Structure formats: structure tokens, C-alpha cells
Amino acid sequence: EAGVTQSPTHLIKTRGQQATLRCSPISGHTSVYWYQQALGLGLQFLLWYDEGEERNRGNFPPRFSGRQFPNYSSELNVNALELEDSALYLCASSFNQGGFGQPQHFGDGTRLSIL
Amino acid sequence: SQQGEEDPQALSIQEGENATMNCSYKTSINNLQWYRQNSGRGLVHLILIRSNEREKHSGRLRVTLDTSKKSSSLLITASRAADTASYFCATDASGGAQKLVFGQGTRLTINP
């Protein structure tokens, strides 16, 4: 069974540009989560999608957005990139069983570097 | 601020010794999870313990949960070099938001 896959592995952008990160969940998982792991700040929850809908959002500005497609894959878009957006962006997937807590399965992330 | 806080921030032990990491959190939870992250990689789920459970085992891992103290511990017995990684606790707050809140992690180094 394939795990969570993320692309690209690395992405280099300059300030003001836009970045698109992609994630394919484990087959059968309907929930996709996005996290930001910046140096010294730990993992910060960004977004949760399930069945194509945004279910929860972390404390990030609106220039962080995303969507989930009918095949449950997901995109994270970051507009007007700033230097502090440099981080490892991790995607995770899980079954959604009504909030009773499911292990989340992570991809290896996209390293976004802003020059 | 982060829900979970791990202690210690870094731990270095000899291969074969036991490693204990602690996690404290602030609000009521549905469950608590432990994850491992090898350098530059994604997180790997280790164990999930629900709020009505006190102890759980998985191979060389033992997790305890004390909801009265809002704390959890992860014990790795008979450590191996391959256990070198960062370990994170994550809490799923009451209310079913399915939003995991991670601590800052404990960096564990196993010396051969």
C-alpha cells in the first residue's frame, strides 16, 4: 500500500511569488491535513480537509489556502510568499470517523525555501 | 501556544538503556498520540492512547497517561541506534475537531 506522497520534494521561490504544494493521501483515507514545521516553532496545524470541504483551519493568514479534489488529493497554496514561510510543509491523511481520533499518516514533506 | 510540551528537549543515552520522555498538556483531551520523526522525514505514528486509558504497550514502547495531571510519558526500552530521532506528543482536544496540536519534541540520541 502506497503511503502519503507529496510533491515537489523541494521548492525554491522568491518573496512575493506563489507556491503550490501537492499531496496524495493513502487509498481509502478521506481526511487530509496540512502542517507547517518551521525551524524552532514545531509543527503548526494549517488546514484539515475532508470529503472536499475545509473542516478546520489553524491560525494562519488567508494567503494560506487549499483545496481537496474528488479523488481526495489536496493542494496547499501560499500566496505573496514571505521569508518566514520557509519551512517543511507536511501533509497527513487519515480515516475520518466522527472525531474519535485516528492516527495520522504523514508524507515526507515539501521543503519550501524563500529567497 | 502549543498544547503539548515535551520534557526533556534533548536526551542522549547509551545503546541498550531505557529512554523516558514526558509530555504535559493544558486542556481536556480525547486522546494523545506519540510520533517519531527522523531527520528531514515525515512523522511516523507510534501509539495512540485514549483519555479513558492509563497505559498502553507496543513492542518496546510503553505509554502512560495521567489525565488528572494532564501528562503522558513515553518509555522506550532497550534502546537501539535506530531509535535516534525526535519524538512528539500530539493531543486531540475534546470537541472532535480532529486537529492535532503538537509539542516541540524531544530530540533523542542513542550512542553506540
mmCIF file of C-alpha atoms in Angstrom:
data_model
loop_
_atom_site.group_PDB
_atom_site.id
_atom_site.type_symbol
_atom_site.label_atom_id
_atom_site.label_comp_id
_atom_site.label_asym_id
_atom_site.label_seq_id
_atom_site.Cartn_x
_atom_site.Cartn_y
_atom_site.Cartn_z
ATOM 1 C CA GLU A 1 0.000 0.000 0.000
ATOM 2 C CA ALA A 2 1.434 3.356 -1.026
ATOM 3 C CA GLY A 3 1.914 5.905 1.722
ATOM 4 C CA VAL A 4 1.176 9.601 1.625
ATOM 5 C CA THR A 5 3.065 11.210 -1.221
ATOM 6 C CA GLN A 6 3.966 14.866 -1.504
ATOM 7 C CA SER A 7 5.381 16.874 -4.380
ATOM 8 C CA PRO A 8 7.639 18.558 -5.024
ATOM 9 C CA THR A 9 10.277 17.478 -2.505
ATOM 10 C CA HIS A 10 11.940 20.867 -2.619
ATOM 11 C CA LEU A 11 10.668 24.217 -3.840
ATOM 12 C CA ILE A 12 12.618 27.448 -4.069
ATOM 13 C CA LYS A 13 10.746 30.699 -4.512
ATOM 14 C CA THR A 14 11.357 34.395 -4.045
ATOM 15 C CA ARG A 15 9.408 36.837 -1.918
ATOM 16 C CA GLY A 16 6.035 37.767 -3.364
ATOM 17 C CA GLN A 17 5.703 34.662 -5.524
ATOM 18 C CA GLN A 18 3.084 31.961 -5.146
ATOM 19 C CA ALA A 19 3.708 28.319 -4.259
ATOM 20 C CA THR A 20 1.590 25.229 -4.833
ATOM 21 C CA LEU A 21 2.233 22.053 -2.873
ATOM 22 C CA ARG A 22 0.515 18.750 -3.607
ATOM 23 C CA CYS A 23 -0.446 15.735 -1.535
ATOM 24 C CA SER A 24 -1.907 12.316 -2.323
ATOM 25 C CA PRO A 25 -3.380 10.509 0.675
ATOM 26 C CA ILE A 26 -3.350 6.823 1.448
ATOM 27 C CA SER A 27 -6.026 4.998 -0.509
ATOM 28 C CA GLY A 28 -9.266 4.939 1.487
ATOM 29 C CA HIS A 29 -8.407 7.971 3.617
ATOM 30 C CA THR A 30 -10.810 10.860 3.190
ATOM 31 C CA SER A 31 -9.172 13.365 5.529
ATOM 32 C CA VAL A 32 -6.102 15.375 4.579
ATOM 33 C CA TYR A 33 -4.219 17.645 6.966
ATOM 34 C CA TRP A 34 -1.530 20.234 6.335
ATOM 35 C CA TYR A 35 1.111 21.268 8.861
ATOM 36 C CA GLN A 36 3.961 23.761 8.802
ATOM 37 C CA GLN A 37 7.209 22.830 10.537
ATOM 38 C CA ALA A 38 9.394 25.896 10.744
ATOM 39 C CA LEU A 39 12.737 25.879 12.492
ATOM 40 C CA GLY A 40 12.274 26.483 16.187
ATOM 41 C CA LEU A 41 8.480 26.619 16.008
ATOM 42 C CA GLY A 42 7.496 22.951 15.965
ATOM 43 C CA LEU A 43 4.583 21.641 13.954
ATOM 44 C CA GLN A 44 1.758 24.084 13.448
ATOM 45 C CA PHE A 45 -1.644 22.912 12.199
ATOM 46 C CA LEU A 46 -2.637 24.652 8.975
ATOM 47 C CA LEU A 47 -5.723 23.059 7.421
ATOM 48 C CA TRP A 48 -7.955 19.990 7.544
ATOM 49 C CA TYR A 49 -9.981 18.822 4.550
ATOM 50 C CA ASP A 50 -12.488 16.009 4.475
ATOM 51 C CA GLU A 51 -14.810 14.951 1.655
ATOM 52 C CA GLY A 52 -13.807 18.027 -0.319
ATOM 53 C CA GLU A 53 -14.669 20.510 2.412
ATOM 54 C CA GLU A 54 -12.430 22.608 4.661
ATOM 55 C CA ARG A 55 -13.256 21.382 8.190
ATOM 56 C CA ASN A 56 -10.807 23.310 10.333
ATOM 57 C CA ARG A 57 -8.162 25.946 9.960
ATOM 58 C CA GLY A 58 -5.186 26.925 12.055
ATOM 59 C CA ASN A 59 -4.041 30.415 12.968
ATOM 60 C CA PHE A 60 -2.591 31.352 9.592
ATOM 61 C CA PRO A 61 -3.346 34.321 7.318
ATOM 62 C CA PRO A 62 -5.750 33.931 4.363
ATOM 63 C CA ARG A 63 -2.873 33.781 1.884
ATOM 64 C CA PHE A 64 -2.562 30.166 3.005
ATOM 65 C CA SER A 65 -5.330 28.269 1.273
ATOM 66 C CA GLY A 66 -6.008 24.923 -0.244
ATOM 67 C CA ARG A 67 -8.492 22.530 -1.639
ATOM 68 C CA GLN A 68 -9.304 18.846 -1.788
ATOM 69 C CA PHE A 69 -10.206 17.163 -5.035
ATOM 70 C CA PRO A 70 -12.830 14.426 -5.624
ATOM 71 C CA ASN A 71 -10.066 11.792 -5.500
ATOM 72 C CA TYR A 72 -9.155 13.149 -2.008
ATOM 73 C CA SER A 73 -5.794 14.531 -3.101
ATOM 74 C CA SER A 74 -5.093 18.045 -1.944
ATOM 75 C CA GLU A 75 -3.245 21.226 -2.802
ATOM 76 C CA LEU A 76 -1.849 23.851 -0.488
ATOM 77 C CA ASN A 77 -1.406 27.283 -1.998
ATOM 78 C CA VAL A 78 0.641 30.018 -0.412
ATOM 79 C CA ASN A 79 0.338 33.461 -1.991
ATOM 80 C CA ALA A 80 2.551 36.516 -1.581
ATOM 81 C CA LEU A 81 5.372 34.445 -0.105
ATOM 82 C CA GLU A 82 7.303 35.908 2.795
ATOM 83 C CA LEU A 83 10.721 34.916 4.151
ATOM 84 C CA GLU A 84 9.136 33.407 7.280
ATOM 85 C CA ASP A 85 7.176 30.977 5.113
ATOM 86 C CA SER A 86 10.373 28.985 4.696
ATOM 87 C CA ALA A 87 9.598 25.654 6.322
ATOM 88 C CA LEU A 88 8.906 21.987 5.842
ATOM 89 C CA TYR A 89 5.243 21.544 4.884
ATOM 90 C CA LEU A 90 3.866 18.193 5.919
ATOM 91 C CA CYS A 91 0.704 16.555 4.676
ATOM 92 C CA ALA A 92 -1.044 13.777 6.575
ATOM 93 C CA SER A 93 -4.084 11.638 5.919
ATOM 94 C CA SER A 94 -6.439 9.548 7.991
ATOM 95 C CA PHE A 95 -9.823 7.928 8.064
ATOM 96 C CA ASN A 96 -12.482 10.262 9.385
ATOM 97 C CA GLN A 97 -14.614 8.532 11.986
ATOM 98 C CA GLY A 98 -16.512 11.328 13.606
ATOM 99 C CA GLY A 99 -13.790 12.853 15.736
ATOM 100 C CA PHE A 100 -12.868 9.819 17.813
ATOM 101 C CA GLY A 101 -9.236 10.255 16.996
ATOM 102 C CA GLN A 102 -7.362 8.494 14.248
ATOM 103 C CA PRO A 103 -3.642 8.119 13.730
ATOM 104 C CA GLN A 104 -2.451 10.448 11.041
ATOM 105 C CA HIS A 105 -0.095 9.137 8.382
ATOM 106 C CA PHE A 106 2.462 11.650 7.165
ATOM 107 C CA GLY A 107 4.295 12.200 3.925
ATOM 108 C CA ASP A 108 7.942 13.259 3.889
ATOM 109 C CA GLY A 109 7.053 16.867 3.213
ATOM 110 C CA THR A 110 7.897 19.662 0.824
ATOM 111 C CA ARG A 111 10.831 21.839 1.825
ATOM 112 C CA LEU A 112 9.880 25.382 0.802
ATOM 113 C CA SER A 113 12.700 27.903 0.750
ATOM 114 C CA ILE A 114 12.041 31.586 0.203
ATOM 115 C CA LEU A 115 14.961 33.657 -1.073
ATOM 116 C CA SER B 1 0.864 28.375 22.421
ATOM 117 C CA GLN B 2 1.426 24.672 21.984
ATOM 118 C CA GLN B 3 -0.893 22.280 23.787
ATOM 119 C CA GLY B 4 1.789 19.675 24.423
ATOM 120 C CA GLU B 5 5.161 20.355 25.932
ATOM 121 C CA GLU B 6 7.808 17.649 25.925
ATOM 122 C CA ASP B 7 10.487 17.230 28.509
ATOM 123 C CA PRO B 8 13.418 16.988 28.189
ATOM 124 C CA GLN B 9 14.089 18.900 24.977
ATOM 125 C CA ALA B 10 17.092 16.674 24.310
ATOM 126 C CA LEU B 11 18.168 13.306 25.677
ATOM 127 C CA SER B 12 21.364 11.378 24.994
ATOM 128 C CA ILE B 13 21.797 7.808 26.272
ATOM 129 C CA GLN B 14 23.836 4.679 25.569
ATOM 130 C CA GLU B 15 22.501 1.897 23.400
ATOM 131 C CA GLY B 16 20.642 -0.638 25.488
ATOM 132 C CA GLU B 17 19.492 1.852 28.112
ATOM 133 C CA ASN B 18 15.884 2.918 28.557
ATOM 134 C CA ALA B 19 14.671 6.348 27.417
ATOM 135 C CA THR B 20 11.811 8.203 29.051
ATOM 136 C CA MET B 21 10.177 11.287 27.590
ATOM 137 C CA ASN B 22 7.395 13.280 29.178
ATOM 138 C CA CYS B 23 4.594 15.374 27.757
ATOM 139 C CA SER B 24 2.321 17.843 29.504
ATOM 140 C CA TYR B 25 -0.789 19.449 28.061
ATOM 141 C CA LYS B 26 -3.223 22.123 29.100
ATOM 142 C CA THR B 27 -6.822 21.266 28.237
ATOM 143 C CA SER B 28 -9.100 18.230 28.252
ATOM 144 C CA ILE B 29 -8.344 15.741 25.514
ATOM 145 C CA ASN B 30 -9.982 12.897 23.634
ATOM 146 C CA ASN B 31 -6.704 11.122 23.044
ATOM 147 C CA LEU B 32 -2.956 11.619 22.992
ATOM 148 C CA GLN B 33 -0.616 10.324 20.332
ATOM 149 C CA TRP B 34 3.143 9.898 20.092
ATOM 150 C CA TYR B 35 5.021 10.300 16.832
ATOM 151 C CA ARG B 36 8.649 9.842 15.762
ATOM 152 C CA GLN B 37 10.434 11.968 13.178
ATOM 153 C CA ASN B 38 13.744 11.029 11.666
ATOM 154 C CA SER B 39 15.797 13.934 10.417
ATOM 155 C CA GLY B 40 14.281 15.514 7.301
ATOM 156 C CA ARG B 41 11.474 12.993 7.074
ATOM 157 C CA GLY B 42 7.782 12.909 7.876
ATOM 158 C CA LEU B 43 6.320 11.794 11.167
ATOM 159 C CA VAL B 44 5.628 8.160 11.945
ATOM 160 C CA HIS B 45 2.732 7.299 14.239
ATOM 161 C CA LEU B 46 3.846 5.242 17.232
ATOM 162 C CA ILE B 47 0.916 4.871 19.591
ATOM 163 C CA LEU B 48 -2.466 6.387 20.434
ATOM 164 C CA ILE B 49 -3.861 6.354 23.959
ATOM 165 C CA ARG B 50 -7.419 7.421 24.673
ATOM 166 C CA SER B 51 -8.433 9.567 27.608
ATOM 167 C CA ASN B 52 -10.039 6.598 29.405
ATOM 168 C CA GLU B 53 -6.864 4.509 29.157
ATOM 169 C CA ARG B 54 -3.968 4.684 31.614
ATOM 170 C CA GLU B 55 -1.289 2.589 29.956
ATOM 171 C CA LYS B 56 -0.577 1.110 26.560
ATOM 172 C CA HIS B 57 2.205 -1.061 25.180
ATOM 173 C CA SER B 58 3.526 -1.623 21.687
ATOM 174 C CA GLY B 59 6.681 -3.689 21.344
ATOM 175 C CA ARG B 60 9.451 -1.816 23.189
ATOM 176 C CA LEU B 61 7.203 1.196 23.732
ATOM 177 C CA ARG B 62 5.181 1.899 26.845
ATOM 178 C CA VAL B 63 2.949 4.944 27.125
ATOM 179 C CA THR B 64 1.195 6.148 30.240
ATOM 180 C CA LEU B 65 -1.482 8.809 30.562
ATOM 181 C CA ASP B 66 -2.475 10.674 33.711
ATOM 182 C CA THR B 67 -5.432 12.902 32.879
ATOM 183 C CA SER B 68 -5.550 14.318 36.421
ATOM 184 C CA LYS B 69 -2.034 15.683 35.956
ATOM 185 C CA LYS B 70 -2.517 16.322 32.226
ATOM 186 C CA SER B 71 0.649 14.422 31.443
ATOM 187 C CA SER B 72 1.913 11.441 29.499
ATOM 188 C CA SER B 73 5.176 9.573 29.281
ATOM 189 C CA LEU B 74 6.798 7.501 26.560
ATOM 190 C CA LEU B 75 9.256 4.807 27.609
ATOM 191 C CA ILE B 76 11.486 3.131 25.040
ATOM 192 C CA THR B 77 13.162 0.057 26.497
ATOM 193 C CA ALA B 78 16.446 -1.467 25.356
ATOM 194 C CA SER B 79 17.197 1.451 23.052
ATOM 195 C CA ARG B 80 18.871 0.972 19.673
ATOM 196 C CA ALA B 81 20.826 3.327 17.437
ATOM 197 C CA ALA B 82 17.842 3.308 15.052
ATOM 198 C CA ASP B 83 15.722 4.923 17.779
ATOM 199 C CA THR B 84 17.685 8.156 17.293
ATOM 200 C CA ALA B 85 15.005 10.655 16.241
ATOM 201 C CA SER B 86 12.747 13.416 17.513
ATOM 202 C CA TYR B 87 9.671 12.335 19.427
ATOM 203 C CA PHE B 88 6.498 14.394 19.580
ATOM 204 C CA CYS B 89 3.340 14.113 21.586
ATOM 205 C CA ALA B 90 0.148 15.362 19.999
ATOM 206 C CA THR B 91 -3.212 15.961 21.590
ATOM 207 C CA ASP B 92 -6.645 15.807 20.072
ATOM 208 C CA ALA B 93 -8.672 18.303 22.073
ATOM 209 C CA SER B 94 -12.165 17.489 23.260
ATOM 210 C CA GLY B 95 -14.822 18.539 20.788
ATOM 211 C CA GLY B 96 -13.859 16.305 17.909
ATOM 212 C CA ALA B 97 -12.019 18.918 15.916
ATOM 213 C CA GLN B 98 -9.540 16.287 14.746
ATOM 214 C CA LYS B 99 -6.901 18.933 14.991
ATOM 215 C CA LEU B 100 -3.687 17.580 16.407
ATOM 216 C CA VAL B 101 -1.654 20.004 18.476
ATOM 217 C CA PHE B 102 1.986 19.037 18.713
ATOM 218 C CA GLY B 103 4.591 19.794 21.306
ATOM 219 C CA GLN B 104 8.089 20.975 20.459
ATOM 220 C CA GLY B 105 9.508 17.471 20.668
ATOM 221 C CA THR B 106 12.323 15.634 22.412
ATOM 222 C CA ARG B 107 15.483 15.013 20.428
ATOM 223 C CA LEU B 108 16.698 11.524 21.387
ATOM 224 C CA THR B 109 20.238 10.422 20.557
ATOM 225 C CA ILE B 110 21.302 6.838 21.121
ATOM 226 C CA ASN B 111 25.067 6.468 21.366
ATOM 227 C CA PRO B 112 26.612 3.140 20.266
#
